[in-house]
mmCIF file of C-alpha atoms in Angstrom:
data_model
loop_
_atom_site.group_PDB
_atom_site.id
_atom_site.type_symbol
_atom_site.label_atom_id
_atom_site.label_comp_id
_atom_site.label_asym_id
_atom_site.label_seq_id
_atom_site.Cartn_x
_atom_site.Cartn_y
_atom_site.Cartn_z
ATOM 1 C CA UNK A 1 -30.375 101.979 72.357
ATOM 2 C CA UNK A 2 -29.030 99.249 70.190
ATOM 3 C CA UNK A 3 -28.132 99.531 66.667
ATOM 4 C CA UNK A 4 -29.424 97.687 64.102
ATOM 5 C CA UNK A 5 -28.380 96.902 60.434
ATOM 6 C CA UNK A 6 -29.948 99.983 58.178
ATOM 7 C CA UNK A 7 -31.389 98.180 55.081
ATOM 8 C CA UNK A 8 -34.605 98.034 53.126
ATOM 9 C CA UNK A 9 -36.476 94.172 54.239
ATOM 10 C CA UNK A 10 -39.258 95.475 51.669
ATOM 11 C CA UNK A 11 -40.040 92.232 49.254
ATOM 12 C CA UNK A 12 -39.024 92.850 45.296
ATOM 13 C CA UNK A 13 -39.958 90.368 43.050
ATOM 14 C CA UNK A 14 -36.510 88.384 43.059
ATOM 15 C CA UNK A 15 -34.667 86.802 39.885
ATOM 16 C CA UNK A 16 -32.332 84.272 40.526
ATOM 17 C CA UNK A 17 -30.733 84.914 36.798
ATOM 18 C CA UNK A 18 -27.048 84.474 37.129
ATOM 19 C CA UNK A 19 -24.431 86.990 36.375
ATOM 20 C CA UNK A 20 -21.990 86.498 32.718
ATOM 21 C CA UNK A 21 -18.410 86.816 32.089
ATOM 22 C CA UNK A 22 -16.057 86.611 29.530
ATOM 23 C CA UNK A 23 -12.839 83.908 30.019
ATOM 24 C CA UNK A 24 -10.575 84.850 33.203
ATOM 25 C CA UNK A 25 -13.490 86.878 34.195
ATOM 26 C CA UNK A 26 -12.355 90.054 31.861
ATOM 27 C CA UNK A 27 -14.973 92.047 30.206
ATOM 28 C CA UNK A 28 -14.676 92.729 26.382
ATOM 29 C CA UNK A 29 -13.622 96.529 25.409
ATOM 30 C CA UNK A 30 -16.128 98.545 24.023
ATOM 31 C CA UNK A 31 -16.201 102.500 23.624
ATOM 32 C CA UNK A 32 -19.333 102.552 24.885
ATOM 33 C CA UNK A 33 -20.712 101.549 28.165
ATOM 34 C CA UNK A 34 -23.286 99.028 27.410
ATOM 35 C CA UNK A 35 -26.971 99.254 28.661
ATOM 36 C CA UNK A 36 -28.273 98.140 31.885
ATOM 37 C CA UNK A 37 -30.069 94.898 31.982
ATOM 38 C CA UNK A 38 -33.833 95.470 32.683
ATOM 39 C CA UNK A 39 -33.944 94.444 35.645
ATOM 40 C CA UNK A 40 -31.948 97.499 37.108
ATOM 41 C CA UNK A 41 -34.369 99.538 34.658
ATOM 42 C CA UNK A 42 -36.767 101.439 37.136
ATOM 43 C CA UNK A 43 -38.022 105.046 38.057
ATOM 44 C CA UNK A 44 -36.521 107.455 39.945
ATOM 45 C CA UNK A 45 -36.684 106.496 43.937
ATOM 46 C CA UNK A 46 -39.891 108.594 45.327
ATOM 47 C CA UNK A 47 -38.712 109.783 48.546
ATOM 48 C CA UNK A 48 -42.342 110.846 50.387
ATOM 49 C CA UNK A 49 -43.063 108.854 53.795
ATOM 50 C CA UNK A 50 -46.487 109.234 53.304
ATOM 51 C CA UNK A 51 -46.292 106.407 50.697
ATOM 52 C CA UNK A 52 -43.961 104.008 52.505
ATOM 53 C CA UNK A 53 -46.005 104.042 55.687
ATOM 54 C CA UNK A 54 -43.756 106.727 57.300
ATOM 55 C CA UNK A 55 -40.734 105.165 56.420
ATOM 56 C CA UNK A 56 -38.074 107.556 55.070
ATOM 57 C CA UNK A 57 -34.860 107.211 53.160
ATOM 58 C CA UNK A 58 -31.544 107.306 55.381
ATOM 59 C CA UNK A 59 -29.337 107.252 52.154
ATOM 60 C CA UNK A 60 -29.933 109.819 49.372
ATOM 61 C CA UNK A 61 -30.563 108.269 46.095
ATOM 62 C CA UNK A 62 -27.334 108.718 44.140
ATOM 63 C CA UNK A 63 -27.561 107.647 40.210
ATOM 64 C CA UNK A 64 -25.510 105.336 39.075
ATOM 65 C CA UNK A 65 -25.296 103.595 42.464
ATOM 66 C CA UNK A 66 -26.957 100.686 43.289
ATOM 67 C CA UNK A 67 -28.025 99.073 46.697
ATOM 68 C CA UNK A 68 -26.591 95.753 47.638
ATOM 69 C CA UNK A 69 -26.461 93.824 50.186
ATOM 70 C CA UNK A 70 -26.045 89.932 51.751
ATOM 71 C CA UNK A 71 -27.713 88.077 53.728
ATOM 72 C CA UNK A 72 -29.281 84.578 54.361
ATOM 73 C CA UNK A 73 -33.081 83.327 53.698
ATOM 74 C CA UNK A 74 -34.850 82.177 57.120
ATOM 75 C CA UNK A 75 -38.461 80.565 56.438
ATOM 76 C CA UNK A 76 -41.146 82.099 59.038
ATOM 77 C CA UNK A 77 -42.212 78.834 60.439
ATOM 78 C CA UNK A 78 -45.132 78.254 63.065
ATOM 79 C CA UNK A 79 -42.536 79.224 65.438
ATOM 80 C CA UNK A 80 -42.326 83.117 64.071
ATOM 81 C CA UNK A 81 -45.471 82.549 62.778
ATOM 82 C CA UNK A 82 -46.521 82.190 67.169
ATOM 83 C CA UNK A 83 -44.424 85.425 67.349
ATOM 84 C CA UNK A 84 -45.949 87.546 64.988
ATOM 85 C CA UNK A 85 -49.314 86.600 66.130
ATOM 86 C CA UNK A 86 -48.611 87.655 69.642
ATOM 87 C CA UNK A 87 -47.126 90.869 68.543
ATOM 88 C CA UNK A 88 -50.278 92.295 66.164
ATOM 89 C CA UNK A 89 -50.898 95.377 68.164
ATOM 90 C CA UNK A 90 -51.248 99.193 67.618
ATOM 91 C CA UNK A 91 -48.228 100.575 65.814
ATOM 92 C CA UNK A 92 -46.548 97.517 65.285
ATOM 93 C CA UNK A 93 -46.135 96.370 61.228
ATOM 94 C CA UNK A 94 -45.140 92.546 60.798
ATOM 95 C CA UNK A 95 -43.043 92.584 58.201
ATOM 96 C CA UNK A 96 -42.148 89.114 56.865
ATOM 97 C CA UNK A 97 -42.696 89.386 53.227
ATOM 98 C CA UNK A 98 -43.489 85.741 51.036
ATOM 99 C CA UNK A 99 -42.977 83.844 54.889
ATOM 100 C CA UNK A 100 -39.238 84.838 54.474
ATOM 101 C CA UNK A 101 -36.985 86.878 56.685
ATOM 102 C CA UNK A 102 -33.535 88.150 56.827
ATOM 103 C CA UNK A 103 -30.191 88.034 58.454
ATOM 104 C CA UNK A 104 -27.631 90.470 57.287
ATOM 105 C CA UNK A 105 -24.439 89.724 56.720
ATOM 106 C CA UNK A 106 -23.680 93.230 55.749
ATOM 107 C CA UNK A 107 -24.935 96.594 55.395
ATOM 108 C CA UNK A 108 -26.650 98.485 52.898
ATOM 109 C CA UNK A 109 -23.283 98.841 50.436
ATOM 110 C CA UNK A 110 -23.502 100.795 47.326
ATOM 111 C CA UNK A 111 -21.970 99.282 44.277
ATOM 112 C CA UNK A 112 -21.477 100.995 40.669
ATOM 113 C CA UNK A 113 -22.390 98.537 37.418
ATOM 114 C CA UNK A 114 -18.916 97.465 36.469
ATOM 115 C CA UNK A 115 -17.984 96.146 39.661
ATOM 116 C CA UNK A 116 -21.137 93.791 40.055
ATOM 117 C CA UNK A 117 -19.721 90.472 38.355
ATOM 118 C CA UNK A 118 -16.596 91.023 40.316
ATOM 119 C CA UNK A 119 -18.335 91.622 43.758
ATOM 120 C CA UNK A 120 -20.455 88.323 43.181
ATOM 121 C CA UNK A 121 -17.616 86.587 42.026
ATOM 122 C CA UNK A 122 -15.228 87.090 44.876
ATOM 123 C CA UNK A 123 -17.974 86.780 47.005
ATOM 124 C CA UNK A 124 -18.918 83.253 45.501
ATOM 125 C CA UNK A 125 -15.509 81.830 45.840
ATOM 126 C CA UNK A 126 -14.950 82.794 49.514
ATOM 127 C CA UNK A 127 -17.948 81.020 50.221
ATOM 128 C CA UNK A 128 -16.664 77.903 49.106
ATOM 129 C CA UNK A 129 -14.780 77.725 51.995
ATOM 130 C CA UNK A 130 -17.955 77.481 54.562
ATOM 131 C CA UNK A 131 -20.318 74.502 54.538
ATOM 132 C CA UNK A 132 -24.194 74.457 55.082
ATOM 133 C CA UNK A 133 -24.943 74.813 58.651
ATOM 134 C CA UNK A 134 -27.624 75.601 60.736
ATOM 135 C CA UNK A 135 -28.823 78.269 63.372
ATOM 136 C CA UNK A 136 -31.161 79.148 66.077
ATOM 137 C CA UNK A 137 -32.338 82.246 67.652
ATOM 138 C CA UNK A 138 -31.371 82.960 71.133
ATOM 139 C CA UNK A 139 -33.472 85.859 71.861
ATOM 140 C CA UNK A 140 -36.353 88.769 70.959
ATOM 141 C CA UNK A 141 -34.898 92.322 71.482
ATOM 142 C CA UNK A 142 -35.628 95.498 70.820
ATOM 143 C CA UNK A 143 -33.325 96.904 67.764
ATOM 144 C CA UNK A 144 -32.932 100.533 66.551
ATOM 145 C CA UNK A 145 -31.583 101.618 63.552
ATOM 146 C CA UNK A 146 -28.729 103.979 63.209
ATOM 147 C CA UNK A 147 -30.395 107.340 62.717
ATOM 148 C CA UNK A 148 -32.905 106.591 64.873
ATOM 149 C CA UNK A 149 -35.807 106.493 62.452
ATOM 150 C CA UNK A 150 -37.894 103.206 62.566
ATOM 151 C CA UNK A 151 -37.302 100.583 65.665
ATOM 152 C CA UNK A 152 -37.816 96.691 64.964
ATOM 153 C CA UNK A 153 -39.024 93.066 66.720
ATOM 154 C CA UNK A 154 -35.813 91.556 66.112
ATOM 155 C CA UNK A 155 -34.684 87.709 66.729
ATOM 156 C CA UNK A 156 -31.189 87.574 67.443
ATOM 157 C CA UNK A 157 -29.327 84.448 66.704
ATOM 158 C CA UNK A 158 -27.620 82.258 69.005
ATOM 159 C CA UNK A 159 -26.704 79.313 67.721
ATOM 160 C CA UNK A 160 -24.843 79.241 64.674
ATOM 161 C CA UNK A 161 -23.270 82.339 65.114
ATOM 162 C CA UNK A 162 -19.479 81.525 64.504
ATOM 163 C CA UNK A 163 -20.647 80.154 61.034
ATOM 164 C CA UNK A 164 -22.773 83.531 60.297
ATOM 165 C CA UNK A 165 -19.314 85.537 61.778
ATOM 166 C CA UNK A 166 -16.903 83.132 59.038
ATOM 167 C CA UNK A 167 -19.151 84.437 56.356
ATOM 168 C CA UNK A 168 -19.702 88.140 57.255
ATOM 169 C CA UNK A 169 -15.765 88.119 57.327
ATOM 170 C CA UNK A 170 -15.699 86.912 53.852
ATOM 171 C CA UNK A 171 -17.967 89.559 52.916
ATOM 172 C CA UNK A 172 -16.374 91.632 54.555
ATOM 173 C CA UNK A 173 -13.110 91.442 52.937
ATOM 174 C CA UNK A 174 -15.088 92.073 49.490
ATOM 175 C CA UNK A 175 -16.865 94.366 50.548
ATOM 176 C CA UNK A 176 -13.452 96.709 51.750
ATOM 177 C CA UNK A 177 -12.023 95.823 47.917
ATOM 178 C CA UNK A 178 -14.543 97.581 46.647
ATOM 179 C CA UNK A 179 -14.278 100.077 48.946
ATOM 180 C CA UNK A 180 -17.473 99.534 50.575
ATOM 181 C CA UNK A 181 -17.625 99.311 54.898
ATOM 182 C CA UNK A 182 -17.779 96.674 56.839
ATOM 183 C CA UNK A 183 -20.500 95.190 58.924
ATOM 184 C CA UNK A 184 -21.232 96.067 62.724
ATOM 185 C CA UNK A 185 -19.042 95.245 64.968
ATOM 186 C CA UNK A 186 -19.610 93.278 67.141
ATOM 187 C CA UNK A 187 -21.825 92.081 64.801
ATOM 188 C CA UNK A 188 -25.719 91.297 66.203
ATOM 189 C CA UNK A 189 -26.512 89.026 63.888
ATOM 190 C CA UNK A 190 -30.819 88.587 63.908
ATOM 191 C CA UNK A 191 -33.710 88.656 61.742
ATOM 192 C CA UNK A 192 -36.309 91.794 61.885
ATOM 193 C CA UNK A 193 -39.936 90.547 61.539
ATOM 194 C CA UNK A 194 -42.019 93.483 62.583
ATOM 195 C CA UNK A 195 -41.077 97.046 62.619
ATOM 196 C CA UNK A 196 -42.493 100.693 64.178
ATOM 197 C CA UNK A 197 -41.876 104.292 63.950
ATOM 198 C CA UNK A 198 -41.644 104.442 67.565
ATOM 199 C CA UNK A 199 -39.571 101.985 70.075
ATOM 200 C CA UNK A 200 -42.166 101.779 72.762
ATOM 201 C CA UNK A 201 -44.642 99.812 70.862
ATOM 202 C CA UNK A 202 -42.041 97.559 69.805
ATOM 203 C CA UNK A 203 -41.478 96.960 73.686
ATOM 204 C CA UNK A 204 -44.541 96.556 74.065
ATOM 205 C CA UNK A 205 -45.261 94.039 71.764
ATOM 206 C CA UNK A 206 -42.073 91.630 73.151
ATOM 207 C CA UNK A 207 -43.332 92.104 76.542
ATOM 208 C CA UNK A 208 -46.396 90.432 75.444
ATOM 209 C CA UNK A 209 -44.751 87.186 74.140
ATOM 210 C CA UNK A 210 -45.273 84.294 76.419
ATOM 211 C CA UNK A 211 -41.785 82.874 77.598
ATOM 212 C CA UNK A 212 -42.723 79.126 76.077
ATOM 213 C CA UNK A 213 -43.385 80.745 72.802
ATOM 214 C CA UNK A 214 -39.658 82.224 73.172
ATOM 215 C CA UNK A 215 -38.112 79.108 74.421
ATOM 216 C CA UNK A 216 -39.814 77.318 71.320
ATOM 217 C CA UNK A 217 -37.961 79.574 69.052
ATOM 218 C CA UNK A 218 -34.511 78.949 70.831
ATOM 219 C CA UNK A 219 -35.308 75.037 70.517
ATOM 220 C CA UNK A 220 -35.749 75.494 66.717
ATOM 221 C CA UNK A 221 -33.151 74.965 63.965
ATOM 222 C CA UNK A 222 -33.030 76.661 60.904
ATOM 223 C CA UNK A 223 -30.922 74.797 57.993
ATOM 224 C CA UNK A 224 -28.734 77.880 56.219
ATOM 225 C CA UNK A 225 -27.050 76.493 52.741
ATOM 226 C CA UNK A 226 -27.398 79.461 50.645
ATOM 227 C CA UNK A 227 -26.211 83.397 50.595
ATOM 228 C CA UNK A 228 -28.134 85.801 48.803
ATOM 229 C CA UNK A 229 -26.882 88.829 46.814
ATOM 230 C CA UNK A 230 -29.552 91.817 46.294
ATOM 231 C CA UNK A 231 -28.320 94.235 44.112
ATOM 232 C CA UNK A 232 -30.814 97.072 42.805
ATOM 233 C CA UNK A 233 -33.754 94.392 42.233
ATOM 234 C CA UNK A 234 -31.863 91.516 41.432
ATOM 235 C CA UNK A 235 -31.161 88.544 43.591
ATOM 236 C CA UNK A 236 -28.238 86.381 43.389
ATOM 237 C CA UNK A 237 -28.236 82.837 45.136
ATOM 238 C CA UNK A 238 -24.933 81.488 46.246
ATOM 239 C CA UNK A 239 -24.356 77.910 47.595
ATOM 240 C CA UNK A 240 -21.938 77.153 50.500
ATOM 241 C CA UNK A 241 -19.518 75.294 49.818
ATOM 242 C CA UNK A 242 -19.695 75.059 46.442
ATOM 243 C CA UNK A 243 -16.790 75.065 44.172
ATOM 244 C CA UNK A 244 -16.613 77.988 41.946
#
């Protein structure tokens, strides 16, 4: 059974408010740590399935850690959109939140408040590096996660994925300073858009998608020019290529 990136494709409302530092990047001393910005602000995590449609935490909520992780916008066009209409059966939860999916460049990392600016940071000027590209989906496969709790409809990129391998080695490499793991390897790089408890509905569902519909998806090209940074509830935006 395959393994699939373990993180949370659940829609927060998303801020695209930029992170502050001093000059050089150094924070001013205080004797006091100062307080969290409100947007990190929220309740305790509430760990019962039955409110998350079965669903259940694979990570124990930890305070004072706070889940991150990268990845890259794809737009559900008609093309996904022909996909997810094909795969509405029993079991079977589309999950493509505001028409947008994901692609991973890394997993679920857990990052403490101080290092935040410095994750982004590093992050941002590694990207500089990699212009705006494009990709395509090869394939729809079955994907399970890890621990063997929820299974997904997953499109698995084909094209484009040298560009999507340059920047989950940059992230990589940040990641490991901050002593953080690295992504799968080989890395599967695709974009979940429907999800069960089980895997057999999930195979189900792909066995029901016409081949044209798939070869449509393989045809279409998806531009990529950003990298997104999602830690706790906010979202930072990141442009390839751009100098820092």
């Amino acid at each position: 059974m395959a393994s699939l990136v373990n993180y949370s494709s659940e829609s927060d409302s998303e801020s695209e408010e930029s992170a502050t530092v001093n000059e050089f990047g150094k924070r001013p001393r205080t004797d006091t740590l100062p307080a969290l910005p409100s947007v990190f602000k929220h309740a305790r995590p509430d760990d019962d399935p039955k409110k998350y449609q079965g669903r259940i935490r694979t990570v124990p909520h930890t305070e004072g850690n706070w889940p991150t992780h990268v990845y890259i916008e794809v737009k559900c066009g008609k093309d996904i959109e022909a996909v997810l209409k094909r795969i509405d059966i029993a079991d079977v939860i589309a999950d493509c939140p505001d028409d947008v999916c994901h692609v991973s460049l890394s997993k679920c990392l857990y990052l403490k408040e101080f290092q935040f600016d410095s994750f982004k940071n590093q992050i941002t000027k590694g990207l500089a590096s990699v212009k705006p590209f494009s990709l395509a989906f090869a394939a729809i496969a079955p994907l399970t996660n890890e621990v063997g709790t929820r299974s997904f409809c997953s499109l698995e990129v084909g094209y484009g994925y040298n560009e999507l391998e340059k920047c989950m080695s940059i992230v990589d490499k940040v990641a490991e300073r901050h002593r953080q793991p690295k992504f799968y390897q080989p890395p599967r790089f695709h974009a979940s858009i429907a999800w069960s408890l089980k895997l057999a509905p999930i195979e189900k569902a792909i066995s029901l998608i016409p081949a044209e519909i798939e070869e449509k998806l393989r045809q279409t090209q998806v531009p990529v020019a950003h990298v997104y940074i999602k830690i706790g509830k906010k979202v930072e935006r990141i442009r390839l290529g751009a100098k820092p």
